[in-house]
Short mmCIF file of C-alpha atoms and ligand atoms in Angstrom, two decimals:
data_model
loop_
_atom_site.label_atom_id
_atom_site.label_comp_id
_atom_site.label_asym_id
_atom_site.label_seq_id
_atom_site.Cartn_x
_atom_site.Cartn_y
_atom_site.Cartn_z
CA MET A 1 0.00 0.00 0.00
CA SER A 2 1.34 3.44 -0.89
CA THR A 3 1.59 6.31 1.57
CA LEU A 4 -1.20 8.12 -0.22
CA GLN A 5 -3.48 5.07 -0.12
CA ARG A 6 -2.98 5.04 3.65
CA THR A 7 -3.31 8.76 4.35
CA ASP A 8 -5.76 9.88 1.68
CA PRO A 9 -7.57 6.93 0.14
CA GLU A 10 -10.03 9.27 -1.56
CA MET A 11 -7.32 10.98 -3.62
CA ALA A 12 -5.41 7.74 -4.11
CA ALA A 13 -8.51 6.24 -5.68
CA ILE A 14 -8.91 9.16 -8.08
CA ILE A 15 -5.28 8.87 -9.18
CA ALA A 16 -5.65 5.11 -9.62
CA ASP A 17 -8.69 5.71 -11.83
CA GLU A 18 -6.70 8.14 -13.95
CA ARG A 19 -3.88 5.61 -14.31
CA THR A 20 -6.39 3.06 -15.52
CA ARG A 21 -7.85 5.57 -17.96
CA GLN A 22 -4.42 6.37 -19.35
CA VAL A 23 -3.62 2.68 -19.76
CA GLU A 24 -6.92 1.66 -21.35
CA THR A 25 -7.54 4.50 -23.80
CA LEU A 26 -5.76 5.69 -26.92
CA GLU A 27 -4.35 9.17 -26.35
CA LEU A 28 -4.42 11.13 -29.60
CA ILE A 29 -4.50 14.66 -28.21
CA ALA A 30 -1.63 16.25 -30.10
CA SER A 31 -0.41 18.30 -27.14
CA GLU A 32 -0.23 15.38 -24.70
CA ASN A 33 2.42 12.80 -23.97
CA TYR A 34 3.62 10.46 -21.21
CA ALA A 35 6.49 11.65 -19.05
CA SER A 36 8.93 8.89 -18.09
CA ALA A 37 9.11 7.39 -14.62
CA ALA A 38 12.38 9.31 -14.12
CA VAL A 39 10.73 12.63 -15.03
CA LEU A 40 7.82 11.87 -12.69
CA GLU A 41 10.23 10.99 -9.88
CA ALA A 42 12.20 14.23 -10.21
CA THR A 43 8.98 16.26 -10.53
CA GLY A 44 7.58 14.65 -7.38
CA SER A 45 10.79 15.23 -5.43
CA VAL A 46 11.59 17.28 -2.31
CA PHE A 47 12.35 20.30 -4.49
CA THR A 48 8.61 20.89 -4.10
CA ASN A 49 9.57 22.26 -0.68
CA LYS A 50 12.09 24.92 -1.71
CA TYR A 51 11.80 28.63 -2.39
CA ALA A 52 14.44 29.99 -4.73
CA GLU A 53 13.36 33.40 -6.02
CA GLY A 54 16.10 34.70 -8.27
CA TYR A 55 18.57 32.78 -10.41
CA PRO A 56 21.51 30.42 -9.72
CA GLY A 57 24.05 32.26 -7.56
CA LYS A 58 21.64 35.18 -7.00
CA ARG A 59 18.81 33.96 -4.76
CA TYR A 60 16.69 35.85 -2.27
CA TYR A 61 16.59 32.88 0.14
CA ALA A 62 19.19 30.74 1.89
CA GLY A 63 19.71 27.02 1.42
CA ASN A 64 19.80 27.04 -2.34
CA GLN A 65 23.11 25.30 -3.02
CA HIS A 66 21.29 22.29 -4.51
CA SER A 67 18.57 24.38 -6.16
CA ASP A 68 21.32 26.15 -8.06
CA ARG A 69 22.65 22.78 -9.25
CA VAL A 70 19.18 21.75 -10.45
CA GLU A 71 18.54 24.93 -12.38
CA SER A 72 22.07 25.15 -13.83
CA LEU A 73 21.84 21.56 -15.03
CA ALA A 74 18.48 22.22 -16.70
CA ILE A 75 19.87 25.35 -18.39
CA GLU A 76 23.07 23.66 -19.53
CA ARG A 77 21.18 20.68 -21.00
CA ALA A 78 18.63 22.90 -22.76
CA GLN A 79 21.46 24.96 -24.27
CA ARG A 80 23.11 21.80 -25.56
CA LEU A 81 19.84 20.35 -26.83
CA PHE A 82 18.79 23.42 -28.81
CA GLY A 83 22.06 25.31 -29.31
CA ALA A 84 20.62 28.37 -27.58
CA GLU A 85 22.73 31.33 -26.43
CA HIS A 86 20.57 31.88 -23.35
CA VAL A 87 17.85 29.84 -21.66
CA ASN A 88 15.35 30.59 -18.92
CA VAL A 89 13.80 27.41 -17.52
CA GLN A 90 11.54 29.06 -14.94
CA PRO A 91 8.29 29.69 -16.85
CA THR A 92 5.64 27.50 -15.24
CA SER A 93 3.76 26.94 -18.50
CA GLY A 94 3.73 27.86 -22.16
CA ALA A 95 1.36 30.74 -21.47
CA GLU A 96 3.70 32.16 -18.80
CA ALA A 97 6.64 31.82 -21.16
CA ASN A 98 4.76 33.81 -23.79
CA MET A 99 3.73 36.48 -21.32
CA ALA A 100 7.33 36.93 -20.21
CA ALA A 101 8.54 36.95 -23.82
CA TYR A 102 6.13 39.79 -24.64
CA PHE A 103 7.11 41.68 -21.47
CA ALA A 104 10.76 41.34 -22.49
CA THR A 105 10.31 42.70 -25.99
CA ILE A 106 7.25 44.94 -26.44
CA GLN A 107 5.10 47.53 -24.67
CA PRO A 108 1.34 47.50 -24.12
CA GLY A 109 -0.38 48.81 -27.24
CA ASP A 110 2.36 47.63 -29.59
CA THR A 111 1.48 45.85 -32.82
CA VAL A 112 2.12 42.12 -33.05
CA MET A 113 1.41 39.65 -35.85
CA GLY A 114 0.23 36.11 -35.04
CA LEU A 115 -1.74 33.39 -36.77
CA SER A 116 -5.48 33.82 -36.44
CA LEU A 117 -6.70 31.68 -33.54
CA ASP A 118 -9.42 29.89 -35.47
CA GLN A 119 -6.74 28.79 -37.95
CA GLY A 120 -4.35 27.27 -35.44
CA GLY A 121 -2.88 30.13 -33.42
CA HIS A 122 -2.75 29.86 -29.62
CA LEU A 123 -4.89 31.71 -27.07
CA THR A 124 -1.77 33.67 -26.05
CA HIS A 125 -1.29 34.87 -29.63
CA GLY A 126 -3.89 37.61 -29.31
CA SER A 127 -7.20 36.15 -28.20
CA PRO A 128 -9.46 38.95 -26.95
CA VAL A 129 -10.23 36.92 -23.81
CA ASN A 130 -6.50 36.48 -23.07
CA PHE A 131 -4.03 39.02 -21.64
CA SER A 132 -2.28 39.03 -25.02
CA GLY A 133 -5.29 40.34 -26.88
CA ARG A 134 -6.06 42.82 -24.12
CA LEU A 135 -2.55 44.29 -23.83
CA TYR A 136 -1.30 44.28 -27.40
CA ARG A 137 -2.65 45.14 -30.83
CA PHE A 138 -2.62 41.79 -32.59
CA ILE A 139 -2.94 41.71 -36.36
CA PRO A 140 -3.88 38.18 -37.39
CA TYR A 141 -2.38 36.52 -40.44
CA THR A 142 -4.14 33.59 -42.08
CA VAL A 143 -3.52 30.47 -44.13
CA ASP A 144 -4.31 30.37 -47.84
CA ARG A 145 -7.93 29.40 -48.49
CA GLU A 146 -7.06 26.83 -51.16
CA SER A 147 -3.88 25.17 -49.89
CA GLU A 148 -4.75 25.72 -46.19
CA THR A 149 -1.05 26.39 -45.63
CA LEU A 150 0.83 29.54 -44.64
CA ASP A 151 1.19 31.93 -47.55
CA MET A 152 4.54 33.57 -46.89
CA ALA A 153 4.03 36.20 -49.61
CA ALA A 154 0.76 37.33 -48.01
CA ILE A 155 2.40 37.36 -44.57
CA ARG A 156 5.26 39.46 -45.97
CA ALA A 157 2.78 41.94 -47.47
CA LEU A 158 0.84 42.16 -44.20
CA ALA A 159 4.04 42.85 -42.27
CA ARG A 160 5.00 45.62 -44.67
CA GLU A 161 1.59 47.18 -44.25
CA SER A 162 1.12 46.77 -40.48
CA ARG A 163 4.73 47.34 -39.29
CA PRO A 164 4.61 45.03 -36.24
CA LYS A 165 7.17 45.24 -33.43
CA LEU A 166 7.01 41.46 -33.04
CA ILE A 167 5.98 38.53 -35.25
CA VAL A 168 4.86 35.29 -33.62
CA ALA A 169 5.34 32.02 -35.53
CA GLY A 170 4.39 28.63 -34.07
CA TYR A 171 0.96 27.08 -33.63
CA THR A 172 -1.32 24.61 -31.90
CA ALA A 173 -3.11 23.05 -34.86
CA TYR A 174 -0.93 23.45 -37.95
CA PRO A 175 -0.02 20.13 -39.60
CA ARG A 176 2.71 21.45 -41.90
CA ARG A 177 6.33 22.56 -41.66
CA ILE A 178 6.96 26.13 -40.58
CA ASP A 179 9.50 28.14 -42.58
CA PHE A 180 11.12 29.95 -39.67
CA ALA A 181 13.88 31.30 -41.91
CA ALA A 182 11.30 33.04 -44.11
CA PHE A 183 9.64 34.48 -40.99
CA ALA A 184 13.04 35.72 -39.81
CA ASP A 185 13.64 37.44 -43.13
CA ILE A 186 10.20 39.09 -43.03
CA ALA A 187 10.82 40.27 -39.47
CA ARG A 188 14.26 41.67 -40.32
CA GLN A 189 13.03 43.44 -43.46
CA ASN A 190 10.31 45.16 -41.45
CA GLY A 191 12.20 46.03 -38.28
CA ALA A 192 10.33 43.47 -36.17
CA LEU A 193 11.59 40.85 -33.76
CA LEU A 194 10.76 37.19 -34.39
CA MET A 195 9.33 35.10 -31.58
CA ALA A 196 8.96 31.42 -32.42
CA ASP A 197 6.55 29.51 -30.20
CA MET A 198 7.67 25.91 -30.74
CA SER A 199 5.46 24.49 -27.96
CA HIS A 200 4.03 21.76 -30.16
CA ILE A 201 7.11 20.81 -32.13
CA ALA A 202 9.93 21.21 -29.58
CA GLY A 203 10.46 17.45 -29.45
CA LEU A 204 10.63 17.27 -33.24
CA VAL A 205 13.18 20.09 -33.24
CA ALA A 206 15.20 18.38 -30.51
CA GLY A 207 15.07 15.13 -32.47
CA GLY A 208 16.05 16.74 -35.75
CA GLN A 209 12.68 16.23 -37.48
CA HIS A 210 11.80 19.90 -37.92
CA ALA A 211 14.12 22.77 -38.79
CA SER A 212 15.06 24.59 -35.60
CA PRO A 213 13.74 28.11 -35.06
CA VAL A 214 16.53 28.79 -32.54
CA PRO A 215 19.29 30.05 -34.87
CA VAL A 216 16.99 32.41 -36.80
CA SER A 217 14.68 33.74 -34.05
CA ASP A 218 15.29 36.51 -31.55
CA LEU A 219 13.53 34.43 -28.96
CA VAL A 220 11.84 31.05 -28.81
CA THR A 221 9.21 29.99 -26.31
CA THR A 222 8.08 26.46 -25.66
CA THR A 223 6.23 24.13 -23.38
CA THR A 224 8.18 21.19 -22.01
CA HIS A 225 5.34 18.63 -21.76
CA LYS A 226 4.21 18.14 -25.37
CA THR A 227 6.47 16.41 -27.92
CA LEU A 228 9.42 17.18 -25.64
CA ARG A 229 7.93 14.70 -23.11
CA GLY A 230 8.92 16.49 -19.92
CA PRO A 231 6.95 17.77 -16.93
CA ARG A 232 4.30 20.46 -17.39
CA GLY A 233 6.14 23.71 -17.84
CA GLY A 234 7.57 26.35 -20.14
CA MET A 235 10.93 27.72 -21.22
CA ILE A 236 12.37 30.65 -23.15
CA LEU A 237 15.47 30.45 -25.36
CA CYS A 238 16.94 33.66 -26.70
CA LYS A 239 19.87 35.53 -28.16
CA ALA A 240 22.42 36.85 -25.68
CA GLU A 241 21.24 40.45 -26.28
CA LEU A 242 17.82 39.59 -24.87
CA ALA A 243 19.07 37.49 -21.93
CA GLU A 244 18.76 40.17 -19.28
CA ALA A 245 15.36 41.41 -20.48
CA VAL A 246 14.00 37.86 -20.61
CA ASP A 247 15.26 36.93 -17.15
CA LYS A 248 13.81 40.13 -15.67
CA ALA A 249 10.50 39.57 -17.44
CA VAL A 250 10.18 36.07 -15.94
CA PHE A 251 11.29 37.07 -12.44
CA PRO A 252 10.32 39.49 -11.00
CA GLY A 253 8.29 40.58 -14.05
CA THR A 254 5.62 37.90 -14.17
CA GLN A 255 6.44 35.12 -11.69
CA GLY A 256 7.47 34.58 -8.10
CA GLY A 257 9.43 31.57 -6.86
CA PRO A 258 10.44 29.08 -9.54
CA HIS A 259 8.93 25.59 -9.44
CA LEU A 260 12.19 23.79 -8.75
CA HIS A 261 10.55 20.36 -8.75
CA SER A 262 9.35 21.01 -12.30
CA ILE A 263 12.76 22.37 -13.26
CA ALA A 264 14.29 19.14 -11.92
CA GLY A 265 11.85 17.22 -14.13
CA LYS A 266 12.74 19.45 -17.09
CA ALA A 267 16.45 18.71 -16.60
CA VAL A 268 15.73 14.97 -16.62
CA ALA A 269 13.58 15.29 -19.76
CA PHE A 270 16.29 17.33 -21.53
CA GLY A 271 18.79 14.62 -20.58
CA GLU A 272 16.48 12.03 -22.17
CA ALA A 273 16.07 14.16 -25.28
CA LEU A 274 19.87 14.39 -25.60
CA GLU A 275 20.07 10.58 -25.90
CA PRO A 276 20.38 9.21 -29.46
CA ALA A 277 17.15 7.22 -28.91
CA PHE A 278 15.19 10.47 -28.86
CA VAL A 279 16.00 11.02 -32.54
CA ASP A 280 14.36 7.66 -33.26
CA TYR A 281 11.39 8.65 -31.15
CA ALA A 282 10.92 11.94 -32.99
CA ARG A 283 11.29 10.23 -36.36
CA GLN A 284 8.72 7.61 -35.35
CA ILE A 285 6.22 10.31 -34.31
CA VAL A 286 6.37 11.81 -37.80
CA GLU A 287 6.24 8.44 -39.55
CA ASN A 288 3.26 7.43 -37.45
CA ALA A 289 1.42 10.66 -38.22
CA ALA A 290 1.98 10.07 -41.95
CA ALA A 291 0.67 6.49 -41.66
CA LEU A 292 -2.35 7.60 -39.63
CA ALA A 293 -3.08 10.40 -42.12
CA GLU A 294 -2.92 8.08 -45.09
CA ALA A 295 -5.23 5.50 -43.51
CA LEU A 296 -7.75 8.15 -42.45
CA MET A 297 -7.83 9.56 -45.98
CA GLU A 298 -8.33 6.07 -47.38
CA GLY A 299 -11.22 5.78 -44.94
CA GLY A 300 -12.85 8.84 -46.49
CA LEU A 301 -11.80 11.67 -44.19
CA ARG A 302 -10.58 14.92 -45.69
CA LEU A 303 -7.50 16.29 -43.95
CA VAL A 304 -6.80 20.00 -43.76
CA SER A 305 -3.94 20.80 -46.18
CA GLY A 306 -4.22 17.24 -47.52
CA GLY A 307 -1.97 15.60 -44.95
CA THR A 308 0.78 16.24 -42.43
CA ASP A 309 4.52 16.93 -42.17
CA ASN A 310 4.69 16.78 -38.39
CA HIS A 311 3.07 15.05 -35.41
CA LEU A 312 -0.48 16.22 -35.97
CA ILE A 313 -3.43 15.87 -38.26
CA LEU A 314 -6.44 18.13 -38.59
CA ALA A 315 -9.38 16.18 -39.99
CA ASP A 316 -12.35 17.96 -41.56
CA CYS A 317 -15.36 16.16 -40.08
CA ASN A 318 -17.65 17.75 -42.66
CA SER A 319 -16.28 15.06 -44.96
CA VAL A 320 -18.23 12.49 -42.89
CA GLY A 321 -21.15 14.84 -42.28
CA ILE A 322 -20.63 15.59 -38.59
CA SER A 323 -19.17 18.33 -36.39
CA GLY A 324 -15.85 18.14 -34.59
CA LEU A 325 -17.67 18.07 -31.25
CA LYS A 326 -19.80 15.14 -32.31
CA ALA A 327 -16.69 13.31 -33.54
CA GLN A 328 -14.79 13.99 -30.32
CA ASN A 329 -17.65 12.73 -28.15
CA ALA A 330 -18.35 9.62 -30.22
CA LEU A 331 -14.65 8.69 -30.15
CA GLN A 332 -14.40 9.31 -26.42
CA GLY A 333 -17.18 6.78 -25.97
CA ALA A 334 -15.00 4.32 -27.84
CA GLY A 335 -11.89 5.00 -25.76
CA VAL A 336 -10.17 7.14 -28.41
CA ILE A 337 -9.24 10.50 -26.90
CA THR A 338 -9.00 13.49 -29.27
CA ASN A 339 -10.09 17.10 -29.35
CA LYS A 340 -12.42 19.05 -31.56
CA ASN A 341 -10.88 22.03 -33.30
CA THR A 342 -11.84 24.70 -35.76
CA ILE A 343 -10.50 24.32 -39.28
CA PRO A 344 -9.40 27.27 -41.44
CA TYR A 345 -12.42 29.33 -42.58
CA ASP A 346 -14.69 27.20 -40.39
CA THR A 347 -18.38 27.96 -40.58
CA ARG A 348 -19.14 26.42 -37.18
CA SER A 349 -18.57 28.11 -33.82
CA PRO A 350 -15.36 27.30 -31.90
CA PHE A 351 -17.45 25.40 -29.32
CA VAL A 352 -18.56 22.93 -31.96
CA GLY A 353 -15.91 23.18 -34.70
CA SER A 354 -15.67 21.23 -37.94
CA GLY A 355 -12.27 19.75 -37.18
CA LEU A 356 -10.77 16.98 -35.15
CA ARG A 357 -7.13 17.29 -34.09
CA LEU A 358 -5.16 14.06 -33.79
CA GLY A 359 -1.53 13.63 -32.79
CA THR A 360 0.86 10.71 -32.49
CA PRO A 361 3.38 11.74 -29.76
CA ALA A 362 1.66 9.80 -26.95
CA LEU A 363 0.94 6.60 -28.87
CA THR A 364 4.49 6.66 -30.20
CA SER A 365 5.74 6.84 -26.60
CA ARG A 366 3.89 3.56 -26.01
CA GLY A 367 5.97 1.94 -28.74
CA MET A 368 3.37 1.90 -31.49
CA GLY A 369 4.32 2.05 -35.17
CA PRO A 370 2.64 2.45 -38.57
CA ALA A 371 0.85 -0.93 -38.38
CA GLU A 372 -0.79 0.14 -35.12
CA MET A 373 -1.66 3.53 -36.65
CA ARG A 374 -3.60 1.74 -39.39
CA ARG A 375 -5.60 -0.16 -36.77
CA VAL A 376 -6.26 3.04 -34.85
CA ALA A 377 -7.43 4.71 -38.06
CA SER A 378 -9.83 1.87 -38.81
CA TRP A 379 -11.43 2.27 -35.36
CA ILE A 380 -11.69 6.03 -35.84
CA VAL A 381 -13.32 5.63 -39.25
CA ARG A 382 -15.75 3.00 -37.95
CA VAL A 383 -16.92 5.28 -35.15
CA LEU A 384 -17.10 8.46 -37.23
CA LYS A 385 -19.17 6.77 -39.92
CA ASP A 386 -21.73 5.72 -37.30
CA PRO A 387 -21.37 8.30 -34.51
CA ASP A 388 -24.76 7.48 -32.99
CA GLY A 389 -24.28 3.72 -33.13
CA GLU A 390 -24.00 2.55 -29.56
CA GLY A 391 -23.14 -0.99 -30.64
CA VAL A 392 -20.19 0.17 -32.73
CA ARG A 393 -18.93 2.35 -29.93
CA GLU A 394 -19.17 -0.45 -27.39
CA SER A 395 -17.38 -3.01 -29.50
CA VAL A 396 -14.66 -0.56 -30.51
CA ARG A 397 -14.17 0.41 -26.87
CA GLU A 398 -13.59 -3.22 -25.89
CA GLU A 399 -11.14 -3.80 -28.73
CA VAL A 400 -9.36 -0.53 -27.97
CA ALA A 401 -8.99 -1.31 -24.25
CA ALA A 402 -7.51 -4.76 -24.90
CA PHE A 403 -5.17 -3.36 -27.57
CA ALA A 404 -4.13 -0.39 -25.43
CA ARG A 405 -3.34 -2.58 -22.42
CA SER A 406 -0.76 -4.44 -24.48
CA PHE A 407 1.30 -1.22 -24.97
CA PRO A 408 2.70 -0.13 -21.59
CA VAL A 409 2.46 3.53 -20.71
CA PRO A 410 5.88 4.99 -19.82
CA GLY A 411 5.77 6.22 -16.24
CA ILE A 412 3.02 3.80 -15.27
CA THR A 413 5.24 0.98 -14.17
CA ASP A 414 2.76 -0.74 -11.89
CA VAL A 415 0.17 -1.77 -14.46
CA ALA A 416 -1.37 -4.24 -12.01
CA ILE A 417 -2.55 -1.35 -9.87
CA ALA A 418 -3.67 0.58 -12.92
CA MET A 419 -5.72 -2.38 -14.10
CA SER A 420 -7.27 -3.23 -10.72
C1 PLP B 501 0.28 24.58 -25.62
C2 PLP B 501 0.69 25.88 -26.21
C3 PLP B 501 0.91 27.00 -25.40
C4 PLP B 501 0.53 27.07 -23.94
O1 PLP B 501 1.03 26.15 -23.09
P1 PLP B 501 0.40 25.96 -21.63
O2 PLP B 501 1.45 25.20 -20.92
O3 PLP B 501 -0.89 25.24 -21.84
O4 PLP B 501 0.19 27.31 -21.05
C5 PLP B 501 1.36 28.15 -26.01
N1 PLP B 501 1.60 28.20 -27.33
C6 PLP B 501 1.37 27.15 -28.13
C7 PLP B 501 1.65 27.28 -29.59
C8 PLP B 501 0.91 25.95 -27.60
O5 PLP B 501 0.67 24.93 -28.42
#
């Protein structure tokens, strides 16, 4: 019996249920992944107990000799992993990293360009309900209506016309490669800074499967828990000229004490990503997404932009006559976990959406390959073609649970407990 089972059986039972859910379902949410047992151990460590406002060697509290080692190790590994001049590992999430990046580079009221949110931009790229949209004047750029991909000539023209101080490149639901070098050129030509938000693709960049934004961007923000497979958290990488502004913007600008337990987990995850095996992992993510995309298209689903270059797929559920919400809910009933999404030029509201976003990072972490992706696609197609069919959903759920149980979830070592 674990300590938690003894002291708080109510919470222990909830966590056990979540372990079972993670083991028995197929996780296709493109932003999710499974942290390793080592990452979970570091994240759950005694560094939870420590206050360390400031930075290594310059703390406001005593007793930080080991905190400094944790944070310095995380920084050093991130620098090696991404070849960054300066790294700040303290942002507690992607949103916090973006807030600090804006604070470091622009003033309230300044003009910023970011991808329109209903086309794959993030909440923190100018949503009116987010601080970003309230503090800054965001000018949205869009994807081309026909190709559903970024039109760099149109983005260049918009930059010339709107003279932004900052251009944001990097998205939550864009299935194609991003030409960061072209963005850098546009920024330079128009006197803007380039901020790449590589939250979704950081693991692909680390594993050499997507061109890195780091050499060409003034600053790069990221989450650490998506393809990078670390603990929940954020990070900022930047050029040396911006180092001081970025550090000040994180602390004391937008945050208090750093989450050292998360930073310990980040350091472990960066260490894992520095291993040669991570290149294979990143390559497999992309191969799996291509296999899943092909099988879904064969099954009759239209994919936004006609396919994928990265870890994610955006399916247009209009091609099977249903909304994204209906698709998400029907699949959830069958043990296949996804999220609804708008598609470019969507005619449905964001709460319903026409799209379904699917990603392969989590399933790839369970050791699945293209053959498994084809099976997953066949279940998805079966459910989406009969979204109201309870019988279909039930039988798919049983098949999915049995299949899923045969692929261990990293970090859930005690499957017996998870299955009880
Ligand atoms: C996920 C994501 C974020 C935000 O990360 P949180 O940790 O959820 O705050 C920011 N930008 C992009 C592009 C993302 O995909």
